[in-house]
XYZ file of C-alpha atoms in Angstrom:
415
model
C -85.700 11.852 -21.908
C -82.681 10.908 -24.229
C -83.614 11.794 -27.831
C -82.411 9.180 -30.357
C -82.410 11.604 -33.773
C -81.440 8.705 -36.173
C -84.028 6.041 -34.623
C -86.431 8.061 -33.123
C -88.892 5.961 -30.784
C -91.992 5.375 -29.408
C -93.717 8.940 -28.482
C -92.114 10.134 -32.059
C -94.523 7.490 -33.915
C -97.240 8.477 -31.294
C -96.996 12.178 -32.195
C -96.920 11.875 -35.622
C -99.464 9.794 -36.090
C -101.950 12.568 -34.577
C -99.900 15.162 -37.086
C -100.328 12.906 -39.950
C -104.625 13.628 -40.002
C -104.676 17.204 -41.753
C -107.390 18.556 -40.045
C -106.175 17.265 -36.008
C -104.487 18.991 -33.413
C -102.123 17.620 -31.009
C -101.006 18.665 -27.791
C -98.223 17.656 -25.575
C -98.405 17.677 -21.702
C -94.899 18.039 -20.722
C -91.730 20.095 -20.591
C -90.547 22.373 -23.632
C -87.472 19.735 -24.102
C -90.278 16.838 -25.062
C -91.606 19.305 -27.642
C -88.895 20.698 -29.579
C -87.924 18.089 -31.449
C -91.450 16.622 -32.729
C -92.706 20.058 -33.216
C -89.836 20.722 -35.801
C -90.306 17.441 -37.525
C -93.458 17.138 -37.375
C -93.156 20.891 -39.358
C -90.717 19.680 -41.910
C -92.196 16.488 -42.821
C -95.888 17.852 -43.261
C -96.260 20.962 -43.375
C -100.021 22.765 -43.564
C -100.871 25.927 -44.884
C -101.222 28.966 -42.562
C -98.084 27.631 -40.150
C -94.881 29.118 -42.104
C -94.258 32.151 -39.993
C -93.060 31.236 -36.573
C -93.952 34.831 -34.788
C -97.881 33.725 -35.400
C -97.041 31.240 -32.847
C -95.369 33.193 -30.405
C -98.065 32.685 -27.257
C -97.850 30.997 -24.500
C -97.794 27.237 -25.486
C -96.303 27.287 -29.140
C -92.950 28.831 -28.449
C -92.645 29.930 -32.094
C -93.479 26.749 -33.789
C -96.665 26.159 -35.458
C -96.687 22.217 -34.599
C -97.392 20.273 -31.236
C -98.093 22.920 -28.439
C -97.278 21.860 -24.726
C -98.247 22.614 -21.327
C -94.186 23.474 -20.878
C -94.116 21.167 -17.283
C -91.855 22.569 -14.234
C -90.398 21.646 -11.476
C -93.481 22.359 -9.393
C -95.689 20.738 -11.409
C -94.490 17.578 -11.061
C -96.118 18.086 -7.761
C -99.026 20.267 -8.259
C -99.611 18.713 -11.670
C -100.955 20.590 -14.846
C -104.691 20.560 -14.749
C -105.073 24.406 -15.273
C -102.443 25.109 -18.045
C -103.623 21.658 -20.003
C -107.107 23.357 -19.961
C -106.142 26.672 -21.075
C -104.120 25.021 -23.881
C -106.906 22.990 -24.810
C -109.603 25.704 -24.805
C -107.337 27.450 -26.953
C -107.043 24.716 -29.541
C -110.272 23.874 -29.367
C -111.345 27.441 -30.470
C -110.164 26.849 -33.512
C -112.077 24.171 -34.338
C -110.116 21.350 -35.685
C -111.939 17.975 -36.384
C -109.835 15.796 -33.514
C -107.555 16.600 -30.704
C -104.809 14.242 -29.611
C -103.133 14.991 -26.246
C -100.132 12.781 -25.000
C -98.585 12.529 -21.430
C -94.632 12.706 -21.707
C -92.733 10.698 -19.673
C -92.784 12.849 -16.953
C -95.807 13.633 -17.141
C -96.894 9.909 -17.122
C -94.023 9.224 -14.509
C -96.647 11.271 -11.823
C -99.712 9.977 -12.998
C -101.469 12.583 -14.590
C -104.714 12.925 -15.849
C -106.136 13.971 -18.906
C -109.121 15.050 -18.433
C -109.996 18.414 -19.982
C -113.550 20.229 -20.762
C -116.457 18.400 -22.377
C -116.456 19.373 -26.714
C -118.265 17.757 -29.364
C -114.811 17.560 -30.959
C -113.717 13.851 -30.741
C -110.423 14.022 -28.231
C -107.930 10.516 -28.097
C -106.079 11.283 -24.883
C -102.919 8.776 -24.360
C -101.472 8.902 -21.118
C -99.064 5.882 -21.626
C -97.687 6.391 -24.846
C -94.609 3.474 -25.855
C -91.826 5.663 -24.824
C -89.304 2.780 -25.188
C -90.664 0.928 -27.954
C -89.997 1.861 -31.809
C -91.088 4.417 -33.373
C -93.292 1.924 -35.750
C -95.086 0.568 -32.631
C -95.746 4.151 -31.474
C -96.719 5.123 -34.627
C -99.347 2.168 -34.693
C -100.592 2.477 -31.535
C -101.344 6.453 -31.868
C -103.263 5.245 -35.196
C -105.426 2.426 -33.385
C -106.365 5.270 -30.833
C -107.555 6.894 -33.325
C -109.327 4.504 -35.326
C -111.535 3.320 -31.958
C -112.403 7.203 -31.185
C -113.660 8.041 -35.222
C -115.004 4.398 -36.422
C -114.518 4.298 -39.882
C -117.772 2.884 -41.829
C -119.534 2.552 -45.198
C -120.892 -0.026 -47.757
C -117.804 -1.621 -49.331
C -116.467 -0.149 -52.767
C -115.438 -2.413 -55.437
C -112.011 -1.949 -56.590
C -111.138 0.541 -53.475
C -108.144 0.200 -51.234
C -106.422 1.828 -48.454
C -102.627 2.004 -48.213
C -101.253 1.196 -44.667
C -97.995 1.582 -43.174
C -96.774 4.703 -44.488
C -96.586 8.155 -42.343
C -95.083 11.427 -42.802
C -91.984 10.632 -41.367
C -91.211 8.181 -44.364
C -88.695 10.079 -46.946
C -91.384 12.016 -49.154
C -93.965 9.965 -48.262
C -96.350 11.936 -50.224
C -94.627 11.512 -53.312
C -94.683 7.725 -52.920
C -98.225 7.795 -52.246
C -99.036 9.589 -55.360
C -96.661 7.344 -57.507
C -98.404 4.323 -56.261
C -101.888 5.611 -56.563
C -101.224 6.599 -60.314
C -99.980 2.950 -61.143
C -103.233 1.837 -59.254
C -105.441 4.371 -60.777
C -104.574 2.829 -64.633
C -105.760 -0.553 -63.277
C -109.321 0.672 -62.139
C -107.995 0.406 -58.209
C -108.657 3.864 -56.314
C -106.905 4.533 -53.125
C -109.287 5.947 -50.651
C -106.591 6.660 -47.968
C -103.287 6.621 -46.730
C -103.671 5.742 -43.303
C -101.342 8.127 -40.893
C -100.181 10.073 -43.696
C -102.367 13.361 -44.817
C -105.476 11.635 -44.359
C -108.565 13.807 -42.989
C -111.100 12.739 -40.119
C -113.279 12.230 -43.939
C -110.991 9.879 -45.030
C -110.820 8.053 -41.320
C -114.564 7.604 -41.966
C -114.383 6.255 -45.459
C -111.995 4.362 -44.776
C -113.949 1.459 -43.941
C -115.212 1.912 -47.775
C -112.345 -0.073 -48.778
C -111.878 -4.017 -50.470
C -109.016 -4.493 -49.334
C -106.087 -3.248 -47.249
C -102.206 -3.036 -48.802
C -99.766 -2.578 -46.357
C -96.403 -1.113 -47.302
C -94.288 -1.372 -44.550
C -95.225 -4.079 -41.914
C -93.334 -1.752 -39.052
C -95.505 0.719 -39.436
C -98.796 -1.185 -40.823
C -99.284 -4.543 -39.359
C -101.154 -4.108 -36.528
C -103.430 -1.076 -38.016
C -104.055 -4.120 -40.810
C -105.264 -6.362 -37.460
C -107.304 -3.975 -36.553
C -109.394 -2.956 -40.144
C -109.707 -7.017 -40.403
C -111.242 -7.700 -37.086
C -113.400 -4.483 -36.740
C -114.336 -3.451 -40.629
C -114.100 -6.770 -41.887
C -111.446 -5.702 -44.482
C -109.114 -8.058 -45.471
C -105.036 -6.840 -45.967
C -101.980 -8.353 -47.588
C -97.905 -7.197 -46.464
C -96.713 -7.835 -50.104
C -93.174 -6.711 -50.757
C -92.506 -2.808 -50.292
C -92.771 -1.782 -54.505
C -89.114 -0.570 -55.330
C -87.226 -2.463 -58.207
C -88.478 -3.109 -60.929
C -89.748 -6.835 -60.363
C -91.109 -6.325 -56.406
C -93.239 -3.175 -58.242
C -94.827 -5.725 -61.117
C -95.485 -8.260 -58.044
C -97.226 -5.952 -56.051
C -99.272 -4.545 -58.682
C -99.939 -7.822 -59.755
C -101.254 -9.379 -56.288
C -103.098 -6.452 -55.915
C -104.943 -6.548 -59.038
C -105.594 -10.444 -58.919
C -107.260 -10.398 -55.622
C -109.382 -7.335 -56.960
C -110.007 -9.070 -59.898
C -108.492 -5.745 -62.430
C -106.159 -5.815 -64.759
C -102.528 -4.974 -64.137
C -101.569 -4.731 -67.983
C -101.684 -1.278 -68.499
C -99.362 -0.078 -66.100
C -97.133 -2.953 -66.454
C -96.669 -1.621 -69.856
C -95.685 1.792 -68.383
C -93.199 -0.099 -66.071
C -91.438 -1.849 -68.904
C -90.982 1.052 -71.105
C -89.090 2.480 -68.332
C -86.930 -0.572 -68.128
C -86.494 -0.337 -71.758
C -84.934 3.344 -71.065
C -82.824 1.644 -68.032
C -81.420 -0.986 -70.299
C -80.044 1.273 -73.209
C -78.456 3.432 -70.393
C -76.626 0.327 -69.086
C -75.803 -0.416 -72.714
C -74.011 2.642 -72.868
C -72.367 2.483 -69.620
C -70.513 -0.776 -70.212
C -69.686 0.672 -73.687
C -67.753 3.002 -71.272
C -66.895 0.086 -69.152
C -68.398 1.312 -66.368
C -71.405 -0.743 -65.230
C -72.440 -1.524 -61.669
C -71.762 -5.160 -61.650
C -69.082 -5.562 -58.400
C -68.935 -2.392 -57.135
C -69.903 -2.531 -53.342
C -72.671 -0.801 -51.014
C -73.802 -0.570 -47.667
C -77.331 -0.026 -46.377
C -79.150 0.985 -43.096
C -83.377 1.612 -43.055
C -85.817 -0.133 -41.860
C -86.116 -3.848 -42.954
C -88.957 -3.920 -45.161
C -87.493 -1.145 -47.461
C -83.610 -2.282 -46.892
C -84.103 -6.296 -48.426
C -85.808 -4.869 -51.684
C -83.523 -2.313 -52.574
C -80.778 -5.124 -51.282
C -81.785 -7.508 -53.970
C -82.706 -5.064 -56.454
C -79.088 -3.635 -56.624
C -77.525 -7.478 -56.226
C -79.859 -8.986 -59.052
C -80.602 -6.602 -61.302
C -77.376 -4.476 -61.307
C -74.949 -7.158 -60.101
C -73.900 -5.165 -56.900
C -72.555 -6.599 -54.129
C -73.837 -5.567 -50.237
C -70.530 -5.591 -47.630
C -72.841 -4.045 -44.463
C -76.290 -4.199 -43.940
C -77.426 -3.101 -40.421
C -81.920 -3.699 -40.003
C -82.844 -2.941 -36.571
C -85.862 -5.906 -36.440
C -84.966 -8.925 -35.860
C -87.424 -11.011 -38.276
C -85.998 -8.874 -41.188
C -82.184 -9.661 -39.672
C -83.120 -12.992 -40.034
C -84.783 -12.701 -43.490
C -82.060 -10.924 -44.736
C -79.535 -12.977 -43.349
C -80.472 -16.278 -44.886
C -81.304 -14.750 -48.425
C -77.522 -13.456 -48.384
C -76.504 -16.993 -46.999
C -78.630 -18.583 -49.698
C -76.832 -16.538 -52.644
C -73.091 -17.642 -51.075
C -72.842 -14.076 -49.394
C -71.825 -12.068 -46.030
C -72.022 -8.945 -44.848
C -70.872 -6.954 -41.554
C -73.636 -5.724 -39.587
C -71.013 -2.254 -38.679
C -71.977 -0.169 -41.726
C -70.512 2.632 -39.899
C -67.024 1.040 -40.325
C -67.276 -0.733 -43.776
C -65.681 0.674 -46.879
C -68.256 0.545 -49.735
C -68.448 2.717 -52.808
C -72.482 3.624 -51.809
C -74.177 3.986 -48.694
C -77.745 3.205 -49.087
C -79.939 4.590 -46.030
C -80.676 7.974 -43.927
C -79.306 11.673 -44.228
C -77.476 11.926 -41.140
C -75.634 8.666 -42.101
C -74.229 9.126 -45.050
C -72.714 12.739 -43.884
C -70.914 11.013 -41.171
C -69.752 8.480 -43.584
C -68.999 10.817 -46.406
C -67.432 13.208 -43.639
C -65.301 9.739 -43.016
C -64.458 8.414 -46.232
C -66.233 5.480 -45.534
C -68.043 5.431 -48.585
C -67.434 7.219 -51.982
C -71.156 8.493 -52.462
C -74.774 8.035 -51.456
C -78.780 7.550 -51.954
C -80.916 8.608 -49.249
C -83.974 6.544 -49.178
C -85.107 7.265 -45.358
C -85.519 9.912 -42.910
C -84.111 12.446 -41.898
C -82.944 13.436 -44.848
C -80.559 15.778 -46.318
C -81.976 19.419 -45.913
C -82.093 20.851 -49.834
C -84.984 22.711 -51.690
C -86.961 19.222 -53.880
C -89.813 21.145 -56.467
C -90.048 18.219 -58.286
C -91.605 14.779 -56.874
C -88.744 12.956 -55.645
C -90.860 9.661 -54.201
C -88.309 6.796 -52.745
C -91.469 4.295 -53.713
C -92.632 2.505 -57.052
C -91.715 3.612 -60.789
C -90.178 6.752 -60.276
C -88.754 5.543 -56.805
C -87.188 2.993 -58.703
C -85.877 5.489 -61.311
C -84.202 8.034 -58.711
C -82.564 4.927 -56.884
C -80.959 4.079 -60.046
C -80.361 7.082 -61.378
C -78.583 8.118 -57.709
C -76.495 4.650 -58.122
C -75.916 5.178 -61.595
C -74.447 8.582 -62.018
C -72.540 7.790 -58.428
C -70.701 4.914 -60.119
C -69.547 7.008 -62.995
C -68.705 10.374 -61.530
């Protein structure tokens, strides 16, 4: 299996979808080289107490990493198959109680045909033995989710002014950071967030789940169909409003939220446009230096949802101007494409080539490009990102989202 580390795919999203409940397990059936990878991201991007020193997981399936054990597939079984190891790795993990076990065929694995099946529990188990190896990483991601969703039905007598947030995981850029951001603009308009589906929810929060008014997705990649599915089995309506970074997208989502919940969106509007007063006097004081935004050039590359409203953030409210833009969907290409044609503008789809003065996108990206003196400086806004030590909340979503974009464009520009 070829492992894309930029735009990781299909069995990624599956993976991580199981590592995104807190209190689940997942195992792996398949060779060490399919587990590697997820294990350490799924470690870096979540990571739980109890799993920080690697010689606790020196057994036989862990291979020093807390995350993700496997059944380590040979050469020999690919013809005897795994049945014995995959129960001995699941007794194991089942010993320790956790509240649901996912366990996912590799492609090799699935390549043979093999089965699942592993000792009766009264833990709930979601096997997959199919996952989407060649789709994206979103559709993975979705799919694991739905799996899990028709093993632990969510239920409950609907909460007034209660939401879930869909289409976030833990492999979005400090995910949990966002999540908290957004719930405290919610939370001073009466609206509580019961869950983040995929992303440190518990098998409690599964169940409650089905609490919830209404359904917000924030990315559609990595929400849409998991909306579907709430709608046509829990009878909860969702809306795909615009992802909440910038300023005005952040005021429209609060506001669509609030009006279909019937709260009121004034109070942490208010806390939004102090901030924008603060934004303003800094610009004041940048052009007194002549050195605002307004021309200067940048590039971006993330998925589409987030990429078109940080594009048209930085184009309307700071006056920059986007030379590449590279979306890997093809409704957000198009999107994108005619709201650039629409404001008399083009832009190469080869950010790896295009001179800009910011790059605008993932940590591995804007090395190569600062490595190439492609581009001047950076913000990254998606995963992976750049390894460094972040005590602070650094959240790439809503108020302070907004506030570390611009403050990462800002001080770029006059450096």
């Amino acid at each position: 299996m070829e492992i894309n580390y930029d735009e990781p795919e299909g069995l990624m999203g599956i993976l991580l979808a199981f590592e995104g409940v807190k209190d689940a397990e997942t195992i792996l059936n398949g060779p060490t080289g399919c587990k590697f990878h997820p294990s350490s991201v799924s470690e870096s991007v979540y990571r739980r107490k109890g799993s920080f020193n690697p010689m606790v997981f020196s057994g036989e399936f862990h291979f020093c990493q807390p995350r993700i054990p496997c059944t380590y597939l040979g050469g020999y079984d690919y013809i005897t198959g795994s049945k014995d190891r995959l129960n001995r790795l699941f007794e194991e993990i089942s010993s320790s109680n956790p509240r649901l076990i996912g366990i996912v065929n590799s492609p090799g694995a699935s390549l043979i045909g093999e089965s699942l099946n592993v000792s009766e529990t009264s833990i709930p188990v979601v096997k997959i033995e199919t996952p989407a190896y060649s789709r994206s990483m979103g559709e993975g991601f979705q799919e694991g989710l739905i799996s899990i969703l028709e093993k632990i039905k969510p239920s409950g007598t609907k909460r007034k002014g209660c939401i879930n947030l869909l289409g976030i995981s833990v492999w979005h850029l400090n995910w949990e950071d966002s999540i908290n951001d957004l719930s405290a603009l919610l939370n001073l308009c009466g609206i509580e967030v019961i869950s983040s589906a995929g992303a440190g929810w518990s098998v409690d929060d599964i169940l409650s789940s089905g609490e919830a008014e209404l359904n917000v997705i924030i990315h559609d990649e990595f929400g849409s169909k998991v909306g579907n599915w709430y709608k046509e089995n829990c009878n909860i309506p969702f809306i795909s409003p615009e992802v909440p970074i910038g300023f005005d997208a952040l005021e429209s989502w609060l506001k669509e939220i609030c009006s279909i919940l019937g709260k009121d969106a004034a109070p942490a509007l208010e806390v939004i446009r102090s901030k924008r007063k603060k934004v303003y006097r800094e610009l004041l004081a940048m052009d007194e230096r002549k050195a605002l935004p307004k021309g200067r050039t940048f590039s971006i590359a993330a998925d589409g949802s987030l990429a078109f409203p940080i594009l048209r953030f930085l184009y309307e409210y700071l006056g920059m101007v986007p030379v590449a833009v590279n979306v890997e969907d093809q409704e957000w290409n198009r999107v994108i494409g005619e709201y650039l044609s629409n404001k008399g503008l083009t832009a190469s789809e080869n950010v790896s080539n295009t001179v800009a003065d910011i790059f605008i996108g993932d940590g591995n990206t804007l090395s190569s490009l600062l490595f190439r003196d492609i581009v001047r400086s950076g913000i990254v806004v998606e995963s992976p990102g750049i390894r460094q030590i972040e005590i602070r909340d650094e959240p790439v979503l809503g108020l302070n989202g907004t506030l570390r974009l611009l403050d990462g464009v800002l001080n770029s520009l006059i450096r």
